[in-house]
Amino acid sequence: MAQRARNILFIMCDQLRWDYLSCAGHPTLRTPNIDALAARGVRFARAYCQSPICGSSRMSFYTGRYVQSHGAAWNNFPLKAGEMTLGDHLRPLGVRTALVGKTHMKADVDGMARLGIDPQSVIGVRVAECGFEPYERDDGLHGSGPDGKYDPRAPRYERYLNELGYAGDAPWDDWANAGEDDDGNLLSGWLLKHSRRPARVREEHSETPYMTRRAMRFIEDAGDAPWCLHLSYIKPHWPYIVPAPYHAMYDEKDVVPAVRSEAERADPHPIFREFMNHRVGKAFSRDEVREAVIPAYMGLIAQIDDQIGVLMRFLEGRGLMEDTMIVFTSDHGDYLGDHWLGEKDLFHDASVRIPLIVVDPLPQADATRGTVSDALVESIDLAPTFVEFCGGDPIPHRLEGRALQALLHHREPQQWRRYAISEYDYSVSPTARVLGVRPMDARMFMVADERWKYVHAEGFRPMLFDLEKDPQELADLGADPAFAGERARLLDALNLWARRQSQRTALSEEQILGMRGRSLRRGILLGFWDEAELPDELVHEKWRGARRALEPR
Amino acid sequence: MAQRARNILFIMCDQLRWDYLSCAGHPTLRTPNIDALAARGVRFARAYCQSPICGSSRMSFYTGRYVQSHGAAWNNFPLKAGEMTLGDHLRPLGVRTALVGKTHMKADVDGMARLGIDPQSVIGVRVAECGFEPYERDDGLHGSGPDGKYDPRAPRYERYLNELGYAGDAPWDDWANAGEDDDGNLLSGWLLKHSRRPARVREEHSETPYMTRRAMRFIEDAGDAPWCLHLSYIKPHWPYIVPAPYHAMYDEKDVVPAVRSEAERADPHPIFREFMNHRVGKAFSRDEVREAVIPAYMGLIAQIDDQIGVLMRFLEGRGLMEDTMIVFTSDHGDYLGDHWLGEKDLFHDASVRIPLIVVDPLPQADATRGTVSDALVESIDLAPTFVEFCGGDPIPHRLEGRALQALLHHREPQQWRRYAISEYDYSVSPTARVLGVRPMDARMFMVADERWKYVHAEGFRPMLFDLEKDPQELADLGADPAFAGERARLLDALNLWARRQSQRTALSEEQILGMRGRSLRRGILLGFWDEAELPDELVHEKWRGARRALEPR
């Protein structure tokens, strides 16, 4: 029986916290469709992004490599030409690898020019788009300021809005991400006070349903050939505003109290202190901000959940459920005021932990359907998971994660990682300037094991949390002498990881093993005194005279 | 006054020990021309290669990056397409960057195909040739065995030999690297016993003078435009055979006793032990082998020295001395029986320490002419030295070494490295197979400071030498509890190095600093509650209605 086409639907939200799903325990937010995915697959409850910021997190997802390995360490840092991506691994397996939505990929324009890669060629477009065929590329933020637009590209979505009658040259900003007051004044969704307003578009015209329809159009167009579609929503990333009826679906009563303590603000780690001083951290430390934003954030997630339902019914209708791996995840979280912070960047769970649900349709995965795994999972695990699902051989010399099939196909995996790593480059942040840290040194590493979370900040003392005794991560033990042993152990783990082989990507282990002993039979003769010491097969005809001369007469 | 053209003559020998020069203290070997370079420049007496084996050492020289950073970790491991090289850094400065001789570069054929780089194009040839314009590419080893030739390329040198009447399809092997006995039997230079025979070519037809003439031809062809020429001799690398009169210039009396002790063989480090068990280690532990080989090795060096003289007179004759930086070095050393070893691979000075003489013609370098520097120098220091010499800005995000001008232009440099690093990947070696070490783990790192040399072997105990008390490196203190503190300190240095930022090559520090605070003025508004909190210049016209509505009536 011919193998059926194998597809992967790789769904990512932006800035969706791991705990803002009903299946993850949120007390009031209802996400029945995403829960249904969890019921059909495995929810990985201890999954970490490789970097709690959009750009570098995504580059790690898409290369299957740590940030220290690929170097695209923050937003808009180019991914250097030559780095291999999901597309490079899946396309040779016959899998069309395409994108609808956001990647935050910044092309290495200089590198492409240096290598003579024509940006208009098929290869050039893929290199510039992080290995994806850009069915629709839209990084989701289309605001502007005195220095111009944040994103120079003109998204198809804005033409779509214009065609529907949302007029002007900035419909994303003015309609999809703004409300209005009773006098008709435009109220920008960028401004937190306006978060509870309905966005000025019909629900079906807003970004999430639009991208969902684009994804369905791709799947229709793709026909019978296997595909991997990265459907990458911008929401619930700010601007925190959502159209009716989602804007009113939740209110202050649904706002979970912030996880923070006064003790955190007394003598904090210097980097933590500086991030608390950012405008957004101070804003989210105000209750009125949380009460305005979080219901909108929840509404955006509810809308996503509804669209997941639409998508799943579409897949079912086309008979694709049995052949399609479905992944639902996020690039990082959102502090939403926890720990006196907003945004992401640092390593508390609210920021670095990500939702991750994987539905593997194969029978081998029946063993774990509907279960929750507490294994330490890293976002780079998806790349080898996809390669294995599509029938490829493991490529550990290129992909640094572990295929999740070990956890999906077995309730008790034999061997799994003991430490999870994440990284953050704060060289662009005002924090680096204030603390006088050079771009080369503005780096932090997280090492988490089953119980402890350790944060190494080059040039500063570390941070340490006991996740068993202090699951809310309120007590930083990084300077407490009593925990020197734990810190030393976790630093050892970080250093072992840092010493890893990550760049020897041009040769597989098999190829290296195949090189052993080869040069001898190609004329490289080391340590032989004379012809008598040579094995017969290595004695050239031309040397036989000399060899005979050695024989006793 | 127009700036005169700036040239670089980057001369490399293969397998030339740091101490086989008269200026380095060899008791009988005479190298007056190389000594003359040292008298005109600086001899760096504590210079280390980045990896004691041809391929990876050279890839580090040519990229200016550590082995762990570029990943071409051993001979014939491809340098991945995209890695930047000397040519990429110097060509934009108007400097033609060319090669005569050996690089040991293995093109990343798969990577080039994946990126659509045509191997026949100008860019493609450069990418395949490690950034050099291959005026003459010849990796110097043209033997063969039952499985065919070691090097599939047909070198111009063999056509040259044929044209001169050295007949046959293997003239390099049969004439330039073989002797003969009284009966006319061919005696291969591969076989150590025959090392003292004269090679069967006229001296002027042998490899070193041939390459020297090719270098001079390049310089003639290059005209007035600035050039960087990598003149890369294969000798004194084996086959250890040299034409008359050099074969008889030295004899047993010139053989320096081996640096080795019985204590080394009693309970050695497991990796050391296995390398001692290699055929070549056992061979060089026999006095008859050393007495045959070393005089030939010395003769090869004497011939190189004579050719350096020819080259320098040629440069003087063309008036190029004032404008040309001259570098003389080697990719690694040769144990020649020291420590019961042959070849290179491990980290004793005989192997990892390299000769390095730099003549900087600029007046600023007058301060140090004729001096010897004991600063810890790494071979990757040459790349930034060349960039600075050619007028380029520093590129520390790409080049990991330090420009030597700090040592060339100042007798007392302000700041220099405290630790030198070198690396060795033994995954192809029988040692890995015997010890059961997987290719991913078969790695060693050396950390040397002013006094100590520490060798970290992943999965094994370390090695440690006190270079002050034990300059001959005979007493491995790696398991001695009394030295745990030193080992810990040096391991810390290794780990700090391992945590470095090496892959963030697409953006300079200046570019990163220029990114700070930019997104605010491009519409990324984080943490603003309402229009009143926004600075005036960030309030779009369309939001002014809402702003006025906030004003008290």
Coordinates of N, CA, C and O in Angstrom, one line a residue, chain A residues 377-436:
Chain A
V377 N 11.4 20.0 27.3 CA 11.4 20.1 25.9 C 11.9 21.5 25.4 O 11.6 22.5 26.1
E378 N 12.6 21.5 24.4 CA 13.1 22.8 23.8 C 12.5 22.9 22.4 O 12.2 22.0 21.7
S379 N 12.3 24.2 22.0 CA 11.6 24.4 20.8 C 12.4 23.8 19.6 O 11.8 23.5 18.6
I380 N 13.7 23.7 19.7 CA 14.4 23.1 18.6 C 14.2 21.6 18.5 O 14.6 21.0 17.5
D381 N 13.4 21.0 19.3 CA 13.0 19.6 19.2 C 12.0 19.5 18.0 O 11.9 18.4 17.5
L382 N 11.3 20.5 17.6 CA 10.4 20.4 16.5 C 11.0 20.0 15.2 O 10.5 19.2 14.4
A383 N 12.2 20.6 14.9 CA 12.8 20.3 13.6 C 13.1 18.9 13.4 O 12.7 18.3 12.4
P384 N 13.8 18.2 14.3 CA 14.1 16.8 14.1 C 12.8 15.9 14.1 O 12.7 14.9 13.5
T385 N 11.8 16.4 14.9 CA 10.5 15.7 14.9 C 9.9 15.7 13.5 O 9.4 14.7 13.0
F386 N 10.0 16.9 12.8 CA 9.4 17.0 11.5 C 10.2 16.1 10.5 O 9.6 15.4 9.7
V387 N 11.5 16.1 10.6 CA 12.3 15.3 9.7 C 12.0 13.9 9.9 O 11.8 13.1 8.9
E388 N 11.9 13.4 11.1 CA 11.5 12.0 11.3 C 10.1 11.7 10.8 O 9.9 10.7 10.1
F389 N 9.2 12.6 11.1 CA 7.8 12.3 10.6 C 7.8 12.2 9.1 O 7.0 11.4 8.5
C390 N 8.6 13.0 8.4 CA 8.6 13.0 6.9 C 9.5 11.9 6.4 O 9.7 11.8 5.2
G391 N 10.0 11.0 7.2 CA 10.8 9.9 6.7 C 12.3 10.1 6.6 O 13.0 9.3 6.0
G392 N 12.8 11.2 7.1 CA 14.2 11.5 6.9 C 15.0 10.9 8.0 O 14.5 10.5 9.1
D393 N 16.3 10.7 7.7 CA 17.2 10.2 8.7 C 17.6 11.3 9.7 O 17.5 12.5 9.3
P394 N 18.0 10.9 10.9 CA 18.4 11.9 11.8 C 19.6 12.7 11.4 O 20.5 12.1 10.7
I395 N 19.7 13.9 11.7 CA 20.8 14.7 11.3 C 21.3 15.5 12.5 O 21.3 16.8 12.5
P396 N 21.9 14.8 13.5 CA 22.3 15.5 14.7 C 23.5 16.4 14.5 O 23.7 17.2 15.4
H397 N 24.2 16.3 13.4 CA 25.3 17.2 13.2 C 24.8 18.6 12.8 O 25.5 19.6 12.7
R398 N 23.5 18.7 12.4 CA 22.9 20.0 12.0 C 21.8 20.4 12.9 O 21.6 21.6 13.2
L399 N 21.0 19.5 13.4 CA 19.8 19.8 14.3 C 20.2 19.5 15.7 O 20.6 18.4 16.0
E400 N 20.1 20.5 16.6 CA 20.6 20.3 17.9 C 19.5 19.8 18.9 O 19.9 19.5 20.1
G401 N 18.3 19.7 18.5 CA 17.2 19.2 19.4 C 17.1 17.7 19.3 O 17.9 17.0 18.7
R402 N 16.0 17.2 19.9 CA 15.7 15.8 19.9 C 14.3 15.6 19.4 O 13.4 16.3 19.7
A403 N 14.2 14.6 18.6 CA 12.9 14.3 18.0 C 11.9 13.9 19.1 O 12.2 13.0 19.9
L404 N 10.8 14.5 19.0 CA 9.8 14.3 20.1 C 9.1 12.9 20.0 O 8.4 12.5 20.9
Q405 N 9.3 12.2 18.9 CA 8.7 10.9 18.8 C 9.1 10.0 20.0 O 8.3 9.1 20.4
A406 N 10.2 10.2 20.6 CA 10.6 9.4 21.8 C 9.6 9.6 22.9 O 9.3 8.7 23.7
L407 N 9.0 10.8 23.0 CA 8.0 11.1 24.0 C 6.6 10.8 23.5 O 5.7 10.5 24.2
L408 N 6.4 11.0 22.2 CA 5.0 10.8 21.6 C 4.7 9.3 21.4 O 3.5 8.9 21.5
H409 N 5.7 8.5 21.2 CA 5.4 7.1 20.9 C 5.7 6.2 22.1 O 5.4 5.0 22.1
H410 N 6.1 6.8 23.2 CA 6.5 6.0 24.4 C 6.1 6.7 25.7 O 6.5 7.8 25.9
R411 N 5.4 6.0 26.5 CA 5.0 6.6 27.7 C 6.2 6.8 28.6 O 6.2 7.7 29.4
E412 N 7.2 5.9 28.5 CA 8.3 6.0 29.4 C 9.6 6.0 28.5 O 10.1 5.0 28.1
P413 N 10.0 7.2 28.1 CA 11.2 7.3 27.1 C 12.4 6.8 27.9 O 12.6 7.0 29.0
Q414 N 13.3 6.2 27.1 CA 14.5 5.6 27.7 C 15.5 6.7 28.2 O 16.1 6.6 29.2
Q415 N 15.6 7.7 27.4 CA 16.6 8.7 27.7 C 16.1 10.1 27.2 O 15.6 10.2 26.1
W416 N 16.3 11.1 28.0 CA 15.9 12.4 27.6 C 16.8 13.4 28.2 O 17.6 13.1 29.1
R417 N 16.7 14.6 27.8 CA 17.7 15.6 28.3 C 17.4 15.9 29.8 O 16.3 15.8 30.3
R418 N 18.5 16.3 30.4 CA 18.4 16.6 31.9 C 18.4 18.1 32.1 O 18.0 18.6 33.2
Y419 N 18.8 18.8 31.1 CA 18.8 20.3 31.2 C 18.3 20.9 30.0 O 18.5 20.5 28.9
A420 N 17.5 22.0 30.1 CA 17.0 22.8 29.0 C 17.7 24.1 29.0 O 18.0 24.7 30.1
I421 N 18.0 24.6 27.8 CA 18.8 25.8 27.7 C 18.0 26.9 26.9 O 17.3 26.5 26.0
S422 N 18.1 28.1 27.3 CA 17.5 29.2 26.6 C 18.5 30.4 26.7 O 19.4 30.4 27.6
E423 N 18.4 31.3 25.8 CA 19.4 32.4 25.7 C 18.8 33.7 25.4 O 17.7 33.8 24.8
Y424 N 19.4 34.8 25.9 CA 18.9 36.1 25.6 C 20.0 37.1 25.4 O 20.9 37.2 26.2
D425 N 20.0 37.8 24.3 CA 20.9 38.8 23.9 C 20.3 40.2 24.2 O 19.3 40.5 23.5
Y426 N 20.8 40.9 25.1 CA 20.1 42.2 25.4 C 21.0 43.4 24.9 O 20.8 44.5 25.4
S427 N 21.8 43.2 23.9 CA 22.7 44.2 23.4 C 21.9 45.4 22.9 O 22.5 46.6 22.9
V428 N 20.7 45.2 22.3 CA 20.0 46.4 21.8 C 19.2 47.1 22.9 O 18.8 48.3 22.7
S429 N 19.0 46.4 24.0 CA 18.1 47.0 25.0 C 18.8 48.2 25.8 O 20.0 48.2 25.9
P430 N 18.0 49.1 26.2 CA 18.5 50.2 27.1 C 19.3 49.6 28.3 O 20.1 50.3 28.8
T431 N 18.9 48.4 28.7 CA 19.5 47.8 29.9 C 21.0 47.7 29.7 O 21.8 48.0 30.6
A432 N 21.5 47.4 28.5 CA 22.9 47.2 28.2 C 23.6 48.6 28.3 O 24.7 48.7 28.9
R433 N 22.9 49.6 27.8 CA 23.5 50.9 27.9 C 23.6 51.4 29.3 O 24.6 51.8 29.8
V434 N 22.5 51.3 30.1 CA 22.5 51.7 31.5 C 23.6 51.0 32.3 O 24.3 51.6 33.1
L435 N 23.7 49.7 32.1 CA 24.6 48.9 32.9 C 26.0 48.9 32.3 O 27.0 48.3 32.9
G436 N 26.2 49.6 31.2 CA 27.6 49.7 30.6 C 28.1 48.4 30.1 O 29.3 48.1 30.2

